[in-house]
Coordinates of C-alpha atoms in Angstrom, one line a residue:
M1 CA -5.5 8.1 6.4
N2 CA -2.0 7.8 8.1
Q3 CA 1.0 8.1 5.8
A4 CA 3.5 5.3 5.7
K5 CA 6.4 5.7 8.1
P6 CA 9.6 6.7 6.2
S7 CA 12.2 3.9 6.0
L8 CA 15.4 4.1 8.1
F9 CA 17.4 4.8 4.9
A10 CA 15.1 7.8 4.0
R11 CA 15.2 9.1 7.6
V12 CA 19.1 9.0 7.6
F13 CA 19.3 10.8 4.3
R14 CA 16.7 13.5 5.3
S15 CA 18.4 14.1 8.7
A16 CA 21.8 14.4 7.1
A17 CA 20.9 17.2 4.6
V18 CA 17.2 18.1 5.4
I19 CA 16.0 16.5 2.2
E20 CA 12.3 17.0 1.4
P21 CA 10.3 13.9 0.3
F22 CA 9.7 15.3 -3.2
E23 CA 13.5 15.9 -3.6
M24 CA 14.6 12.4 -2.6
K25 CA 14.6 10.7 -6.0
A26 CA 16.4 13.6 -7.7
V27 CA 19.0 13.8 -4.9
L28 CA 19.7 10.0 -5.0
L29 CA 20.0 10.0 -8.8
S30 CA 22.3 13.1 -8.6
M31 CA 24.5 11.3 -6.1
A32 CA 24.6 8.2 -8.2
Y33 CA 25.4 10.3 -11.3
F34 CA 28.3 12.0 -9.6
L35 CA 29.5 8.7 -8.0
F36 CA 29.9 7.0 -11.4
L37 CA 31.2 10.2 -13.0
F38 CA 33.9 10.9 -10.5
G39 CA 34.6 7.3 -9.8
S40 CA 35.2 6.6 -13.5
Y41 CA 37.5 9.7 -13.7
S42 CA 39.3 8.8 -10.5
I43 CA 40.2 5.4 -11.9
V44 CA 41.8 7.0 -15.0
K45 CA 43.3 10.0 -13.1
P46 CA 46.3 8.3 -11.6
V47 CA 47.0 6.8 -15.0
R48 CA 47.0 10.3 -16.4
D49 CA 49.3 11.5 -13.7
A50 CA 51.7 8.6 -14.3
M51 CA 51.7 9.4 -18.0
G52 CA 52.7 13.0 -17.0
T53 CA 55.8 11.6 -15.3
V54 CA 56.5 9.5 -18.4
Y55 CA 56.6 12.7 -20.4
G56 CA 58.7 14.3 -17.7
M57 CA 57.8 16.5 -14.8
S58 CA 60.5 18.9 -15.9
H59 CA 58.5 19.5 -19.0
I60 CA 55.0 19.5 -17.3
Q61 CA 54.4 23.1 -18.4
E62 CA 54.4 21.9 -22.0
L63 CA 51.6 19.5 -21.2
F64 CA 49.6 22.4 -19.5
T65 CA 50.2 24.5 -22.6
G66 CA 48.8 21.7 -24.7
T67 CA 45.8 21.3 -22.4
F68 CA 45.0 25.0 -22.5
I69 CA 45.1 25.0 -26.3
A70 CA 42.9 21.9 -26.4
S71 CA 40.4 23.5 -23.9
F72 CA 40.3 26.8 -25.8
L73 CA 39.5 24.9 -29.0
F74 CA 37.0 22.6 -27.4
A75 CA 35.0 25.3 -25.6
P76 CA 33.4 26.8 -28.7
L77 CA 32.8 23.3 -30.1
Y78 CA 30.9 22.3 -26.9
S79 CA 28.9 25.5 -27.1
G80 CA 28.1 25.0 -30.8
I81 CA 26.9 21.5 -30.2
A82 CA 24.8 22.6 -27.3
S83 CA 23.1 25.0 -29.6
R84 CA 22.1 22.3 -32.1
M85 CA 21.0 19.4 -29.8
R86 CA 18.2 19.2 -27.2
L87 CA 19.8 19.4 -23.8
S88 CA 18.2 16.1 -22.7
I89 CA 20.1 14.4 -25.5
F90 CA 23.3 16.5 -25.4
L91 CA 24.0 15.9 -21.7
P92 CA 24.3 12.1 -21.8
W93 CA 26.1 12.3 -25.2
V94 CA 29.0 14.2 -23.5
Y95 CA 29.7 11.1 -21.3
G96 CA 29.3 8.6 -24.1
F97 CA 31.9 10.6 -26.1
V98 CA 34.3 10.5 -23.2
A99 CA 33.9 6.7 -22.9
A100 CA 34.6 6.3 -26.7
S101 CA 37.8 8.5 -26.4
I102 CA 39.2 6.4 -23.6
L103 CA 38.6 3.2 -25.6
L104 CA 40.5 4.8 -28.5
F105 CA 43.5 5.5 -26.2
F106 CA 43.2 1.9 -24.9
G107 CA 43.8 0.8 -28.5
L108 CA 46.7 3.2 -28.9
F109 CA 48.4 2.1 -25.7
H110 CA 47.9 -1.5 -26.6
M111 CA 49.9 -1.0 -29.7
G112 CA 52.7 0.9 -27.9
N113 CA 53.3 3.2 -24.9
D114 CA 55.6 6.0 -26.2
R115 CA 56.3 9.4 -24.8
W116 CA 54.1 11.2 -27.2
T117 CA 51.1 8.9 -26.8
A118 CA 51.5 9.5 -23.0
A119 CA 51.5 13.2 -23.6
A120 CA 48.4 13.1 -25.8
F121 CA 46.6 11.1 -23.1
F122 CA 47.6 13.5 -20.4
V123 CA 46.3 16.5 -22.4
W124 CA 43.0 14.8 -23.4
V125 CA 42.2 13.6 -19.9
S126 CA 43.1 17.0 -18.5
T127 CA 40.8 18.6 -21.1
F128 CA 37.7 16.4 -20.5
N129 CA 38.0 16.0 -16.8
I130 CA 37.1 19.7 -16.1
L131 CA 34.4 19.5 -18.8
I132 CA 32.6 16.5 -17.4
I133 CA 32.5 17.9 -13.9
S134 CA 31.4 21.3 -15.2
V135 CA 28.5 19.7 -17.0
F136 CA 27.5 17.9 -13.8
W137 CA 27.4 21.0 -11.7
T138 CA 25.7 23.0 -14.5
F139 CA 23.0 20.3 -14.5
M140 CA 22.7 20.6 -10.7
A141 CA 22.4 24.4 -10.9
D142 CA 19.7 23.9 -13.6
L143 CA 17.9 21.3 -11.4
F144 CA 17.8 22.7 -7.9
S145 CA 16.9 26.2 -6.8
R146 CA 19.1 28.6 -4.9
T147 CA 17.6 27.7 -1.5
Q148 CA 17.8 24.0 -2.3
A149 CA 21.4 24.3 -3.3
K150 CA 22.4 25.5 0.2
R151 CA 20.9 22.4 1.7
L152 CA 21.7 19.8 -0.9
F153 CA 24.9 20.6 -2.8
G154 CA 27.2 19.4 -0.1
F155 CA 25.2 16.1 0.1
V156 CA 25.1 15.7 -3.6
A157 CA 28.9 16.3 -3.8
A158 CA 29.3 13.4 -1.4
G159 CA 28.3 11.1 -4.3
G160 CA 31.3 12.3 -6.2
T161 CA 33.5 11.9 -3.2
I162 CA 32.3 8.3 -2.7
G163 CA 33.2 7.7 -6.3
G164 CA 36.5 9.3 -5.5
I165 CA 37.0 6.7 -2.9
V166 CA 36.0 3.7 -5.0
G167 CA 38.0 4.9 -8.0
P168 CA 41.4 5.2 -6.4
A169 CA 40.7 2.0 -4.4
I170 CA 40.1 0.1 -7.6
A171 CA 43.2 1.7 -9.1
T172 CA 45.3 0.9 -6.1
L173 CA 44.1 -2.7 -5.8
L174 CA 44.1 -3.6 -9.5
V175 CA 46.8 -1.6 -11.2
K176 CA 49.5 -4.3 -10.6
S177 CA 47.2 -7.1 -12.0
V178 CA 45.4 -5.4 -14.9
G179 CA 47.8 -2.6 -15.6
N180 CA 47.0 0.9 -16.7
N181 CA 45.2 -0.4 -19.8
G182 CA 42.9 -2.5 -17.8
L183 CA 42.0 0.5 -15.6
M184 CA 41.1 2.5 -18.8
L185 CA 38.6 -0.2 -19.8
I186 CA 36.9 -0.1 -16.3
S187 CA 36.8 3.7 -16.5
A188 CA 35.1 3.7 -20.0
G189 CA 32.4 1.3 -18.7
G190 CA 31.7 3.6 -15.8
F191 CA 31.2 6.6 -18.1
I192 CA 28.6 4.6 -20.1
V193 CA 26.7 4.0 -16.9
T194 CA 27.0 7.7 -16.2
A195 CA 25.3 8.6 -19.5
W196 CA 22.4 6.3 -18.6
L197 CA 21.9 8.0 -15.2
V198 CA 21.9 11.4 -16.8
T199 CA 18.9 10.4 -18.9
L200 CA 17.0 9.2 -15.8
L201 CA 17.7 12.4 -14.0
A202 CA 16.6 14.5 -17.0
K203 CA 13.3 12.7 -16.8
E204 CA 13.0 13.3 -13.1
K205 CA 13.6 17.1 -13.7
E206 CA 10.6 17.1 -16.0
V207 CA 8.5 15.3 -13.4
M208 CA 9.4 17.9 -10.8
L209 CA 8.6 20.7 -13.3
R210 CA 5.2 19.3 -14.0
A211 CA 4.5 18.8 -10.3
G212 CA 5.2 22.5 -9.6
V213 CA 7.5 21.7 -6.6
E214 CA 10.5 23.8 -5.6
A215 CA 13.2 23.5 -8.3
Q216 CA 14.6 25.5 -11.2
K217 CA 11.7 26.3 -13.6
T218 CA 13.6 25.4 -16.8
S219 CA 13.3 22.6 -19.3
L220 CA 15.8 20.4 -21.0
N221 CA 13.5 19.7 -24.0
H222 CA 15.0 22.4 -26.2
R223 CA 18.3 23.4 -27.6
L224 CA 20.1 26.7 -26.8
A225 CA 20.2 29.3 -29.6
G226 CA 23.3 31.3 -30.5
N227 CA 26.7 30.5 -31.9
P228 CA 29.8 28.7 -30.6
F229 CA 31.4 31.8 -29.1
D230 CA 28.4 32.8 -26.9
G231 CA 30.2 31.5 -23.8
F232 CA 33.0 34.0 -24.2
R233 CA 30.5 36.8 -25.0
L234 CA 28.3 36.1 -22.0
L235 CA 31.3 35.9 -19.7
L236 CA 32.8 39.2 -20.8
K237 CA 29.5 41.1 -20.5
S238 CA 28.8 40.1 -16.9
P239 CA 30.9 41.5 -14.0
Y240 CA 29.5 38.7 -11.7
L241 CA 30.7 36.0 -14.1
L242 CA 34.1 37.8 -14.5
M243 CA 34.5 37.8 -10.7
L244 CA 33.7 34.1 -10.7
A245 CA 36.4 33.6 -13.3
L246 CA 39.0 35.5 -11.3
F247 CA 38.1 33.4 -8.2
L248 CA 38.6 30.2 -10.1
L249 CA 41.8 31.5 -11.7
L250 CA 43.4 32.2 -8.3
M251 CA 42.2 28.8 -7.0
T252 CA 43.8 27.1 -10.0
W253 CA 47.1 28.8 -9.4
I254 CA 47.1 27.4 -5.9
S255 CA 46.2 23.9 -6.9
T256 CA 48.7 23.8 -9.8
V257 CA 51.6 25.0 -7.7
V258 CA 50.9 22.2 -5.2
Y259 CA 50.5 19.7 -8.0
I260 CA 53.9 20.6 -9.5
Q261 CA 55.6 20.5 -6.1
L262 CA 54.0 17.1 -5.3
G263 CA 54.8 15.7 -8.8
D264 CA 58.5 16.6 -8.4
L265 CA 58.8 15.0 -5.0
I266 CA 56.9 11.8 -6.1
T267 CA 59.1 11.5 -9.2
K268 CA 62.2 11.6 -7.0
A269 CA 60.8 9.2 -4.5
F270 CA 59.5 6.5 -6.9
T271 CA 61.2 5.3 -10.1
D272 CA 58.5 2.7 -11.1
R273 CA 55.5 4.1 -13.1
N274 CA 53.0 1.8 -11.4
A275 CA 54.4 2.9 -8.0
R276 CA 53.8 6.5 -8.9
T277 CA 50.3 5.7 -10.0
Q278 CA 49.7 4.0 -6.6
A279 CA 51.1 7.0 -4.7
Y280 CA 48.7 9.3 -6.5
A281 CA 45.8 6.9 -5.9
M282 CA 46.6 6.6 -2.2
I283 CA 46.4 10.4 -1.8
D284 CA 43.1 10.5 -3.7
L285 CA 41.8 7.8 -1.4
A286 CA 42.7 9.7 1.8
V287 CA 41.2 12.9 0.5
N288 CA 37.9 11.4 -0.4
S289 CA 37.6 9.3 2.7
I290 CA 37.8 12.4 4.9
A291 CA 35.7 14.7 2.6
V292 CA 32.7 12.4 2.3
F293 CA 31.8 12.7 6.0
L294 CA 32.1 16.5 5.9
Q295 CA 29.9 16.6 2.8
L296 CA 27.2 14.3 4.2
F297 CA 26.9 15.9 7.6
G298 CA 28.7 19.2 7.6
T299 CA 28.6 21.2 4.4
G300 CA 24.9 21.9 4.2
R301 CA 24.7 23.0 7.9
L302 CA 27.9 25.1 7.6
I303 CA 26.6 27.0 4.6
S304 CA 23.1 27.4 5.9
R305 CA 24.4 28.8 9.2
F306 CA 27.4 30.9 8.2
G307 CA 26.6 31.7 4.6
V308 CA 28.2 31.3 1.1
T309 CA 30.9 33.9 1.8
T310 CA 32.3 31.9 4.7
G311 CA 32.4 28.8 2.5
L312 CA 34.4 30.7 -0.2
L313 CA 36.9 32.0 2.4
V314 CA 37.8 28.6 3.9
N315 CA 40.4 27.6 1.3
P316 CA 42.3 30.9 1.1
V317 CA 42.8 30.9 4.9
I318 CA 43.9 27.2 4.9
M319 CA 46.4 27.7 2.1
V320 CA 48.2 30.7 3.6
V321 CA 48.9 28.6 6.7
A322 CA 49.8 25.5 4.5
F323 CA 52.3 27.3 2.3
V324 CA 54.0 28.8 5.3
A325 CA 54.4 25.2 6.6
V326 CA 55.8 24.0 3.3
A327 CA 58.3 26.9 3.2
F328 CA 59.8 25.7 6.5
S329 CA 59.6 21.9 5.8
P330 CA 59.6 21.2 2.0
V331 CA 59.4 17.3 2.2
L332 CA 57.0 14.8 0.6
L333 CA 55.3 13.9 3.9
V334 CA 54.4 17.5 4.6
L335 CA 53.4 18.4 1.1
G336 CA 51.3 15.2 0.7
G337 CA 49.5 16.1 4.0
I338 CA 48.9 19.6 2.8
Q339 CA 47.6 18.3 -0.5
I340 CA 45.1 16.2 1.4
V341 CA 44.0 19.1 3.6
R342 CA 43.6 21.5 0.7
R343 CA 41.6 19.1 -1.4
V344 CA 39.4 18.1 1.5
A345 CA 38.5 21.7 2.1
E346 CA 38.0 22.3 -1.6
Y347 CA 35.8 19.2 -2.2
A348 CA 33.8 19.5 1.0
V349 CA 33.3 23.3 1.2
A350 CA 34.8 25.4 -1.5
K351 CA 33.6 23.4 -4.6
P352 CA 29.9 23.0 -3.5
T353 CA 29.9 26.6 -2.4
R354 CA 31.3 27.9 -5.7
E355 CA 28.7 25.9 -7.7
M356 CA 25.9 27.5 -5.6
L357 CA 26.9 30.8 -7.2
F358 CA 25.6 29.6 -10.5
T359 CA 22.0 29.0 -9.2
V360 CA 21.3 32.7 -9.7
V361 CA 22.6 32.7 -13.4
D362 CA 20.3 32.2 -16.4
Q363 CA 20.2 28.9 -18.2
E364 CA 22.2 30.0 -21.3
S365 CA 25.0 31.4 -19.1
K366 CA 25.0 28.1 -17.0
Y367 CA 25.6 25.9 -20.1
K368 CA 27.8 28.3 -22.1
A369 CA 29.6 30.9 -19.9
K370 CA 30.1 28.4 -17.1
N371 CA 31.8 26.0 -19.5
V372 CA 34.3 28.7 -20.6
I373 CA 35.0 29.5 -17.0
D374 CA 35.4 25.9 -15.9
T375 CA 37.6 24.9 -18.9
V376 CA 39.4 27.8 -20.6
V377 CA 39.9 30.0 -17.5
Y378 CA 40.8 26.9 -15.4
R379 CA 43.3 25.7 -17.9
F380 CA 44.7 29.2 -18.4
G381 CA 45.3 29.1 -14.7
D382 CA 47.2 25.8 -15.1
L383 CA 49.2 27.2 -18.0
S384 CA 50.2 30.5 -16.5
S385 CA 51.0 29.1 -13.0
S386 CA 52.9 26.1 -14.5
W387 CA 55.3 28.5 -16.4
L388 CA 55.5 30.8 -13.3
S389 CA 56.4 27.7 -11.3
V390 CA 59.2 26.8 -13.7
W391 CA 60.7 30.2 -13.3
I392 CA 60.4 30.0 -9.5
L393 CA 61.6 26.3 -9.3
P394 CA 65.3 27.2 -9.2
Y395 CA 64.5 28.6 -5.8
G396 CA 63.2 25.2 -4.7
V397 CA 59.9 24.1 -3.2
T398 CA 60.3 26.9 -0.7
G399 CA 60.2 29.5 -3.4
L400 CA 57.0 27.9 -4.8
A401 CA 55.5 27.9 -1.3
I402 CA 56.2 31.7 -0.9
F403 CA 54.6 32.3 -4.3
G404 CA 51.5 30.3 -3.3
A405 CA 51.1 32.1 0.0
I406 CA 51.1 35.5 -1.8
V407 CA 48.4 34.2 -4.2
S408 CA 46.3 33.0 -1.3
V409 CA 46.5 36.4 0.3
I410 CA 45.2 38.0 -2.9
W411 CA 42.5 35.3 -3.2
F412 CA 40.9 36.2 0.1
P413 CA 39.4 39.6 -0.8
V414 CA 38.2 38.2 -4.1
A415 CA 36.4 35.4 -2.4
Y416 CA 34.8 37.9 0.1
A417 CA 33.6 40.2 -2.6
L418 CA 32.1 37.4 -4.7
G419 CA 30.3 35.9 -1.7
R420 CA 28.8 39.3 -0.8
R421 CA 27.7 39.9 -4.4
Y422 CA 25.9 36.5 -4.4
E423 CA 24.2 37.1 -1.0
N424 CA 23.0 40.5 -2.2
V425 CA 21.1 39.0 -5.1
R426 CA 17.4 39.2 -4.3
G427 CA 15.3 36.0 -4.4
G428 CA 14.0 35.2 -7.9
D429 CA 16.5 37.5 -9.6
L430 CA 19.1 36.3 -12.1
V431 CA 22.6 37.6 -12.7
G432 CA 23.9 38.0 -16.2
A433 CA 20.6 37.1 -17.9
A434 CA 20.9 36.5 -21.6
S435 CA 19.2 38.8 -23.9
T436 CA 16.0 37.8 -25.7
S437 CA 17.8 37.4 -29.0
T438 CA 19.7 34.4 -27.6
S439 CA 16.8 32.8 -25.7
A440 CA 16.2 29.1 -25.8
V441 CA 14.9 27.6 -29.0
H442 CA 12.2 25.0 -28.5

């Protein structure tokens, strides 16, 4: 009996990322999940950035310090809860909690918008934004196999990029009519939808597991054993995970240096808070509009042809050239353009490639050590580079650009070594596998 001819929609999707029929539902749900997740965050992100300017860009290092402390405290709490709830319940709960917290701040801002409330909002959004994206990519690495990740992660990432287009577009169009508080309500609603999509994808993972098709052979119907500090323990015992942490630390130094430079120039260019929010949103819109095409039609093919190592090396090379350009022309137009190029390369290539590295890591390390890397290490990078930037700031944007170029040069060999280590892992092997004493509890 002849099979039904695939629809045009299915043929386009399959040709873009070589998606197998049994993967289609999981891929579409993953894209929708990331779309609502990143779209909801992108709506509230320019509000956060504007609140940072309310507190004062000259004191931004204090906000990064607060964010690091909050991340350091929240990481063991996250790990502890993951050890006491079934993953199928825990994962959607994360996004429901974020929605509730945004509604809480909506109430606080409704009562008054003082400098300290703005600081608290900046710190909290900067704490949960890394966590929610880390949870997403952890789930992806726990859903798709290593070979699937090379084909699909770029395509799945496009869902987040589309959300990153919709979110800033909503913020840009509506901020003057509904204000920052109205954007917060829209964002909270989006996170509630995200939690629902997670439950659907968790069910689809179980369907794939029962069918015996290619995918990660792990279940979400259990909790992870151990204690709240397992993430730190697993990180420190694995050279592979430590190298991943160093890669992320250097990448964070670069992004923070650019963020501080850009914030300083935007603060000088715009006095109105809503205008600053709109400027950040327009940059986000440009980044995501370009990145989505690369993710849909380029990332999977690039990684499949040239390998993970090449994907990791793209950003260090770009940033060396970019910082040299800033050093010679430290103006808002140049820096804004470089921010767009850097983030396009990060979202379209570097980020999906880095997340592929976790497909060869055991499930406990995915949910615990990865969270420490993505939150504590990331925010330590923010903290340390923000204070370094303050010390260098007397030398102007040019001094920051020279510092960024030096970090990018150091970043290059780390990226190369990490990529080679991943590619040398034999099929079916795991890196940094947890001991039997901390195995999953069913």
